[in-house]
Amino acid sequence: MNQYDVTVIGSGPGGYVAAIRCAQLGLKTAIIEKYPTLGGTCLNVGCIPSKALLDSSEHYHNAHTAFADHGIGLENLTVDMNRMIDRKAGVVKANVDGISYLMKKNKIDVITGVGSFIDKNHISIVPREGGEAQQIETKNVIIATGSKPTVLPFIAQDKERIITSTEALNIREVPKHMIVIGGGVIGLEMASVYARLGAKVSVVEFMDSIIPTMDRGLGKELKRVLGKIGIEFFFSHKVTGATRDGDNVTVTATNAKGEEVKFEGDYCLVAVGRVPYTAGLNLEAAGVQMEERGRIKVDEHLQTNVPGIYAIGDVIRGAMLAHKAEEEGVFVAETIVGQKPHINYLLIPGVVYTWPEVAGVGYTEEQLKEQGKAYKVGSFPFKASGRARASGDTDGFVKVLADKTTDEILGVHMIGPRIADLIAEAVTAMEFRASAEDVARMSHSHPTYAEAMKEACLAATENRAIHM
Ligand code: FAD
């Protein structure tokens, strides 16, 4: 029987990063993945394929709309969905092959099959299609089995017309009318893809705003801008059912007045969140305890109630984000060898890859109000940015929240061009506990979108923005 210092179950961004860090630290490491390709949700059916389609659809949309403004004429513009989806598959393949290469490079044993506990130090691995099981012995286990889409019990998903994000990444035609249940990150990203390609898109949301967990100002601005590409929003609507008849779907909901509303379309995307995935792990055999909402219970070291068994990523509490899972992977590997790593969860940024992109880090204005914290706000709109005017991306703003007395940055919330990259500056500043004035005094290259961060910090300092 093969013996390991660490066995990682699940090869998503939490699992594969944990395995690499374990190997770097000299631990004999195995990683178990039930699917034939590595990379988990993120690389196979999440972050990477969705961004490939977002980029493709953005090119098409720009060619249709913005190019003329730039003086570029195009005729007979067409969308070849087969080619777009095949390209996306190629992008996924390049990424998952890259993870296989990294496993080899770091001498990590990859075992394909469903991993389940025999006891706390023994794992059995059975091929997904059935067949002979193998067993390994391990000193430590890192559970990184991720999550799966939330199912609404009153909606039968046939995965052809009533679908989850996984199928939405593989539609080989432009829908006529896609009804998206849920105005969260995944719903809005997929809504953007298909609206840009010419589909009518209706987003039906239970709450009274989109991206409700982010700073309220962001959701308001995003709704306005997505409205410009034709996405319609139906807030305070409680979906009560969705049915399919041939190629048509009907979604029923109750609106705020208690009236029944019907939406007729050809696709219904159910995007109401994700739930932790632990099926098949046989956690009882190792004595691992769960907590509410199907999550594995961990302590501040991300260790379960069983010494030597850790859990990371979507399967535990906290934001369901790839970069959060990655940080936790590194954290656990370093904890196992006796180091004292640290994760600042407040500074895990949240990002939405619509266009304009949206991102936030630290406290929202609503949270600061709730805490009774004295704060000041500095804001800078992209319509005042030379770089944004040059590219034609003038929607959105950067908002910096700083402590009223000390000027320390407490939160940064952005919507605009290339914000998903720009938020890194806010994270760096906040990790070093910068004041708004610290950032305001740093040179930012001109012309860049990043200047909006400097200007917002100037605005937060003493209302000293230069270009506003
Ligand atoms: P996962 O990536 O879910 O990986 C878990 C792996 O464990 C899977 O491969 C699964 O097959 C395997 N597994 C499960 N059980 C077993 C078992 N018993 N034995 C063996 N293997 C097992 N996050 C971002 O940060 N940025 C984004 O842009 C982004 N976009 C997204 C877009 C979509 C459409 C979706 C669905 C998600 C997106 N996410 C994004 C979220 C991100 O994908 C997850 O937060 C991330 O993948 C979680 O990583 P993980 O390692 O915890 O689990």
PDB file of N, CA and C and ligand atoms in Angstrom, residues 9-15 32-35 39-42 45-47 50-51 113-115 144-147 165 169 186 189 274 277 279-281 312-314 320-323 325 353, ligand 1:
ATOM      1  N   ILE A   9      -7.862  15.485  -1.406  1.00  0.00           N
ATOM      2  CA  ILE A   9      -9.024  14.944  -2.145  1.00  0.00           C
ATOM      3  C   ILE A   9      -9.697  16.106  -2.874  1.00  0.00           C
ATOM      4  N   GLY A  10      -9.623  16.092  -4.205  1.00  0.00           N
ATOM      5  CA  GLY A  10     -10.183  17.166  -5.022  1.00  0.00           C
ATOM      6  C   GLY A  10      -9.081  18.025  -5.613  1.00  0.00           C
ATOM      7  N   SER A  11      -9.166  18.280  -6.931  1.00  0.00           N
ATOM      8  CA  SER A  11      -8.048  18.968  -7.595  1.00  0.00           C
ATOM      9  C   SER A  11      -8.415  20.348  -8.120  1.00  0.00           C
ATOM     10  N   GLY A  12      -9.400  21.015  -7.486  1.00  0.00           N
ATOM     11  CA  GLY A  12      -9.724  22.399  -7.859  1.00  0.00           C
ATOM     12  C   GLY A  12      -8.614  23.331  -7.396  1.00  0.00           C
ATOM     13  N   PRO A  13      -8.847  24.652  -7.491  1.00  0.00           N
ATOM     14  CA  PRO A  13      -7.795  25.603  -7.105  1.00  0.00           C
ATOM     15  C   PRO A  13      -7.363  25.456  -5.647  1.00  0.00           C
ATOM     16  N   GLY A  14      -8.260  24.985  -4.776  1.00  0.00           N
ATOM     17  CA  GLY A  14      -7.838  24.715  -3.402  1.00  0.00           C
ATOM     18  C   GLY A  14      -6.919  23.510  -3.369  1.00  0.00           C
ATOM     19  N   GLY A  15      -7.380  22.406  -3.940  1.00  0.00           N
ATOM     20  CA  GLY A  15      -6.658  21.137  -3.852  1.00  0.00           C
ATOM     21  C   GLY A  15      -5.322  21.131  -4.580  1.00  0.00           C
ATOM     22  N   ILE A  32      -6.188  13.190  -5.283  1.00  0.00           N
ATOM     23  CA  ILE A  32      -7.223  12.305  -5.836  1.00  0.00           C
ATOM     24  C   ILE A  32      -8.269  13.161  -6.531  1.00  0.00           C
ATOM     25  N   GLU A  33      -8.597  12.830  -7.756  1.00  0.00           N
ATOM     26  CA  GLU A  33      -9.634  13.568  -8.490  1.00  0.00           C
ATOM     27  C   GLU A  33     -10.548  12.572  -9.179  1.00  0.00           C
ATOM     28  N   LYS A  34     -11.850  12.781  -9.012  1.00  0.00           N
ATOM     29  CA  LYS A  34     -12.784  11.794  -9.578  1.00  0.00           C
ATOM     30  C   LYS A  34     -12.932  11.926 -11.088  1.00  0.00           C
ATOM     31  N   TYR A  35     -12.731  13.152 -11.610  1.00  0.00           N
ATOM     32  CA  TYR A  35     -12.853  13.346 -13.063  1.00  0.00           C
ATOM     33  C   TYR A  35     -11.501  13.126 -13.747  1.00  0.00           C
ATOM     34  N   GLY A  39      -8.183  20.344 -12.005  1.00  0.00           N
ATOM     35  CA  GLY A  39      -8.549  21.770 -12.037  1.00  0.00           C
ATOM     36  C   GLY A  39      -9.907  22.082 -11.434  1.00  0.00           C
ATOM     37  N   GLY A  40     -10.738  21.049 -11.210  1.00  0.00           N
ATOM     38  CA  GLY A  40     -11.993  21.249 -10.490  1.00  0.00           C
ATOM     39  C   GLY A  40     -12.991  22.128 -11.228  1.00  0.00           C
ATOM     40  N   THR A  41     -13.941  22.654 -10.470  1.00  0.00           N
ATOM     41  CA  THR A  41     -14.980  23.520 -11.029  1.00  0.00           C
ATOM     42  C   THR A  41     -14.352  24.692 -11.770  1.00  0.00           C
ATOM     43  N   CYS A  42     -13.391  25.326 -11.119  1.00  0.00           N
ATOM     44  CA  CYS A  42     -12.835  26.579 -11.635  1.00  0.00           C
ATOM     45  C   CYS A  42     -12.312  26.422 -13.060  1.00  0.00           C
ATOM     46  N   VAL A  45     -15.452  23.998 -15.402  1.00  0.00           N
ATOM     47  CA  VAL A  45     -16.824  24.494 -15.635  1.00  0.00           C
ATOM     48  C   VAL A  45     -17.107  25.787 -14.857  1.00  0.00           C
ATOM     49  N   GLY A  46     -16.076  26.557 -14.564  1.00  0.00           N
ATOM     50  CA  GLY A  46     -16.281  27.756 -13.745  1.00  0.00           C
ATOM     51  C   GLY A  46     -15.529  28.954 -14.289  1.00  0.00           C
ATOM     52  N   CYS A  47     -14.544  29.407 -13.503  1.00  0.00           N
ATOM     53  CA  CYS A  47     -13.826  30.659 -13.799  1.00  0.00           C
ATOM     54  C   CYS A  47     -13.304  30.728 -15.226  1.00  0.00           C
ATOM     55  N   SER A  50     -15.956  30.395 -18.275  1.00  0.00           N
ATOM     56  CA  SER A  50     -16.860  31.564 -18.289  1.00  0.00           C
ATOM     57  C   SER A  50     -16.111  32.803 -18.777  1.00  0.00           C
ATOM     58  N   LYS A  51     -14.842  32.927 -18.384  1.00  0.00           N
ATOM     59  CA  LYS A  51     -14.092  34.102 -18.853  1.00  0.00           C
ATOM     60  C   LYS A  51     -13.785  34.003 -20.342  1.00  0.00           C
ATOM     61  N   GLY A 113     -10.192   8.866  -9.500  1.00  0.00           N
ATOM     62  CA  GLY A 113     -11.274   8.078  -8.926  1.00  0.00           C
ATOM     63  C   GLY A 113     -11.905   8.829  -7.765  1.00  0.00           C
ATOM     64  N   VAL A 114     -12.972   8.278  -7.232  1.00  0.00           N
ATOM     65  CA  VAL A 114     -13.656   8.909  -6.096  1.00  0.00           C
ATOM     66  C   VAL A 114     -12.957   8.492  -4.808  1.00  0.00           C
ATOM     67  N   GLY A 115     -12.499   9.475  -4.057  1.00  0.00           N
ATOM     68  CA  GLY A 115     -11.813   9.180  -2.796  1.00  0.00           C
ATOM     69  C   GLY A 115     -12.816   9.096  -1.660  1.00  0.00           C
ATOM     70  N   ALA A 144     -10.758  18.894  -0.272  1.00  0.00           N
ATOM     71  CA  ALA A 144     -10.956  20.075  -1.140  1.00  0.00           C
ATOM     72  C   ALA A 144     -11.955  19.698  -2.222  1.00  0.00           C
ATOM     73  N   THR A 145     -13.115  19.205  -1.784  1.00  0.00           N
ATOM     74  CA  THR A 145     -14.073  18.627  -2.740  1.00  0.00           C
ATOM     75  C   THR A 145     -15.064  19.651  -3.300  1.00  0.00           C
ATOM     76  N   GLY A 146     -14.926  20.916  -2.930  1.00  0.00           N
ATOM     77  CA  GLY A 146     -15.631  21.980  -3.625  1.00  0.00           C
ATOM     78  C   GLY A 146     -17.125  22.039  -3.406  1.00  0.00           C
ATOM     79  N   SER A 147     -17.831  22.408  -4.481  1.00  0.00           N
ATOM     80  CA  SER A 147     -19.270  22.671  -4.382  1.00  0.00           C
ATOM     81  C   SER A 147     -19.966  22.271  -5.671  1.00  0.00           C
ATOM     82  N   SER A 165     -25.146  26.516 -14.565  1.00  0.00           N
ATOM     83  CA  SER A 165     -24.043  27.219 -15.245  1.00  0.00           C
ATOM     84  C   SER A 165     -23.218  26.247 -16.086  1.00  0.00           C
ATOM     85  N   LEU A 169     -22.470  26.955 -20.229  1.00  0.00           N
ATOM     86  CA  LEU A 169     -21.153  27.169 -20.848  1.00  0.00           C
ATOM     87  C   LEU A 169     -21.009  26.366 -22.138  1.00  0.00           C
ATOM     88  N   ILE A 186     -22.663  34.549 -10.857  1.00  0.00           N
ATOM     89  CA  ILE A 186     -22.682  33.589 -11.965  1.00  0.00           C
ATOM     90  C   ILE A 186     -23.828  33.903 -12.928  1.00  0.00           C
ATOM     91  N   GLU A 189     -22.894  36.990 -15.015  1.00  0.00           N
ATOM     92  CA  GLU A 189     -21.851  36.746 -16.025  1.00  0.00           C
ATOM     93  C   GLU A 189     -22.441  36.017 -17.230  1.00  0.00           C
ATOM     94  N   ARG A 274     -24.392  28.072  -4.853  1.00  0.00           N
ATOM     95  CA  ARG A 274     -23.759  26.750  -4.856  1.00  0.00           C
ATOM     96  C   ARG A 274     -23.730  26.207  -3.435  1.00  0.00           C
ATOM     97  N   TYR A 277     -19.889  20.308  -1.473  1.00  0.00           N
ATOM     98  CA  TYR A 277     -20.048  18.954  -2.014  1.00  0.00           C
ATOM     99  C   TYR A 277     -19.216  17.964  -1.185  1.00  0.00           C
ATOM    100  N   ALA A 279     -20.519  14.467  -1.039  1.00  0.00           N
ATOM    101  CA  ALA A 279     -21.085  13.135  -1.324  1.00  0.00           C
ATOM    102  C   ALA A 279     -19.970  12.137  -1.635  1.00  0.00           C
ATOM    103  N   GLY A 280     -20.107  10.949  -1.112  1.00  0.00           N
ATOM    104  CA  GLY A 280     -19.161   9.874  -1.436  1.00  0.00           C
ATOM    105  C   GLY A 280     -17.892   9.865  -0.602  1.00  0.00           C
ATOM    106  N   LEU A 281     -17.699  10.882   0.236  1.00  0.00           N
ATOM    107  CA  LEU A 281     -16.437  10.957   1.004  1.00  0.00           C
ATOM    108  C   LEU A 281     -16.411   9.991   2.187  1.00  0.00           C
ATOM    109  N   ILE A 312     -10.647  22.773   3.002  1.00  0.00           N
ATOM    110  CA  ILE A 312     -10.406  24.105   2.406  1.00  0.00           C
ATOM    111  C   ILE A 312     -11.390  24.383   1.269  1.00  0.00           C
ATOM    112  N   GLY A 313     -11.476  25.646   0.885  1.00  0.00           N
ATOM    113  CA  GLY A 313     -12.203  26.027  -0.325  1.00  0.00           C
ATOM    114  C   GLY A 313     -13.709  26.072  -0.142  1.00  0.00           C
ATOM    115  N   ASP A 314     -14.442  25.760  -1.215  1.00  0.00           N
ATOM    116  CA  ASP A 314     -15.901  25.892  -1.216  1.00  0.00           C
ATOM    117  C   ASP A 314     -16.585  24.975  -0.208  1.00  0.00           C
ATOM    118  N   MET A 320     -17.198  31.632  -1.731  1.00  0.00           N
ATOM    119  CA  MET A 320     -16.902  30.556  -2.679  1.00  0.00           C
ATOM    120  C   MET A 320     -16.161  31.165  -3.865  1.00  0.00           C
ATOM    121  N   LEU A 321     -14.850  31.308  -3.684  1.00  0.00           N
ATOM    122  CA  LEU A 321     -14.012  31.944  -4.703  1.00  0.00           C
ATOM    123  C   LEU A 321     -12.731  31.140  -4.867  1.00  0.00           C
ATOM    124  N   ALA A 322     -12.242  31.093  -6.103  1.00  0.00           N
ATOM    125  CA  ALA A 322     -11.042  30.312  -6.377  1.00  0.00           C
ATOM    126  C   ALA A 322      -9.835  30.828  -5.597  1.00  0.00           C
ATOM    127  N   HIS A 323      -9.676  32.157  -5.541  1.00  0.00           N
ATOM    128  CA  HIS A 323      -8.470  32.692  -4.870  1.00  0.00           C
ATOM    129  C   HIS A 323      -8.534  32.508  -3.363  1.00  0.00           C
ATOM    130  N   ALA A 325      -9.892  29.762  -2.033  1.00  0.00           N
ATOM    131  CA  ALA A 325      -9.509  28.349  -1.911  1.00  0.00           C
ATOM    132  C   ALA A 325      -7.988  28.195  -2.026  1.00  0.00           C
ATOM    133  N   TYR A 353     -17.205  39.513 -13.379  1.00  0.00           N
ATOM    134  CA  TYR A 353     -16.545  39.759 -14.669  1.00  0.00           C
ATOM    135  C   TYR A 353     -17.529  40.165 -15.754  1.00  0.00           C
TER     136      TYR A 353
HETATM  137  P1  FAD B   1     -13.632  22.827  -6.857  1.00  0.00           P
HETATM  138  O1  FAD B   1     -12.999  23.699  -7.842  1.00  0.00           O
HETATM  139  O2  FAD B   1     -15.105  22.655  -6.899  1.00  0.00           O
HETATM  140  O3  FAD B   1     -12.940  21.400  -6.987  1.00  0.00           O
HETATM  141  C1  FAD B   1     -13.363  20.297  -6.271  1.00  0.00           C
HETATM  142  C2  FAD B   1     -12.899  19.049  -6.986  1.00  0.00           C
HETATM  143  O4  FAD B   1     -13.064  17.943  -6.120  1.00  0.00           O
HETATM  144  C3  FAD B   1     -13.699  18.737  -8.243  1.00  0.00           C
HETATM  145  O5  FAD B   1     -12.826  18.553  -9.325  1.00  0.00           O
HETATM  146  C4  FAD B   1     -14.434  17.440  -7.905  1.00  0.00           C
HETATM  147  O6  FAD B   1     -14.582  16.594  -9.017  1.00  0.00           O
HETATM  148  C5  FAD B   1     -13.474  16.822  -6.889  1.00  0.00           C
HETATM  149  N1  FAD B   1     -14.108  15.873  -5.987  1.00  0.00           N
HETATM  150  C6  FAD B   1     -15.232  16.029  -5.257  1.00  0.00           C
HETATM  151  N2  FAD B   1     -15.455  14.934  -4.481  1.00  0.00           N
HETATM  152  C7  FAD B   1     -14.452  14.063  -4.730  1.00  0.00           C
HETATM  153  C8  FAD B   1     -14.108  12.783  -4.236  1.00  0.00           C
HETATM  154  N3  FAD B   1     -14.828  12.179  -3.290  1.00  0.00           N
HETATM  155  N4  FAD B   1     -13.016  12.178  -4.734  1.00  0.00           N
HETATM  156  C9  FAD B   1     -12.253  12.775  -5.683  1.00  0.00           C
HETATM  157  N5  FAD B   1     -12.526  14.010  -6.170  1.00  0.00           N
HETATM  158  C10 FAD B   1     -13.600  14.647  -5.696  1.00  0.00           C
HETATM  159  N6  FAD B   1     -14.337  31.954  -8.602  1.00  0.00           N
HETATM  160  C11 FAD B   1     -13.470  32.961  -8.756  1.00  0.00           C
HETATM  161  O7  FAD B   1     -12.687  33.236  -7.848  1.00  0.00           O
HETATM  162  N7  FAD B   1     -13.429  33.694  -9.917  1.00  0.00           N
HETATM  163  C12 FAD B   1     -14.276  33.444 -10.939  1.00  0.00           C
HETATM  164  O8  FAD B   1     -14.215  34.103 -11.979  1.00  0.00           O
HETATM  165  C13 FAD B   1     -15.219  32.388 -10.804  1.00  0.00           C
HETATM  166  N8  FAD B   1     -16.072  32.110 -11.801  1.00  0.00           N
HETATM  167  C14 FAD B   1     -16.937  31.065 -11.662  1.00  0.00           C
HETATM  168  C15 FAD B   1     -17.815  30.799 -12.701  1.00  0.00           C
HETATM  169  C16 FAD B   1     -18.700  29.742 -12.604  1.00  0.00           C
HETATM  170  C17 FAD B   1     -19.636  29.449 -13.744  1.00  0.00           C
HETATM  171  C18 FAD B   1     -18.684  28.919 -11.444  1.00  0.00           C
HETATM  172  C19 FAD B   1     -19.604  27.748 -11.334  1.00  0.00           C
HETATM  173  C20 FAD B   1     -17.818  29.183 -10.397  1.00  0.00           C
HETATM  174  C21 FAD B   1     -16.945  30.265 -10.492  1.00  0.00           C
HETATM  175  N9  FAD B   1     -16.067  30.597  -9.454  1.00  0.00           N
HETATM  176  C22 FAD B   1     -15.207  31.644  -9.598  1.00  0.00           C
HETATM  177  C23 FAD B   1     -16.035  29.826  -8.199  1.00  0.00           C
HETATM  178  C24 FAD B   1     -14.863  28.844  -8.208  1.00  0.00           C
HETATM  179  O9  FAD B   1     -14.982  27.991  -9.324  1.00  0.00           O
HETATM  180  C25 FAD B   1     -14.839  28.032  -6.926  1.00  0.00           C
HETATM  181  O10 FAD B   1     -14.850  28.910  -5.822  1.00  0.00           O
HETATM  182  C26 FAD B   1     -13.592  27.171  -6.849  1.00  0.00           C
HETATM  183  O11 FAD B   1     -13.535  26.291  -7.931  1.00  0.00           O
HETATM  184  C27 FAD B   1     -13.550  26.382  -5.542  1.00  0.00           C
HETATM  185  O12 FAD B   1     -12.401  25.617  -5.520  1.00  0.00           O
HETATM  186  P2  FAD B   1     -12.297  24.277  -4.670  1.00  0.00           P
HETATM  187  O13 FAD B   1     -10.893  23.822  -4.844  1.00  0.00           O
HETATM  188  O14 FAD B   1     -12.811  24.494  -3.317  1.00  0.00           O
HETATM  189  O15 FAD B   1     -13.311  23.248  -5.359  1.00  0.00           O
END
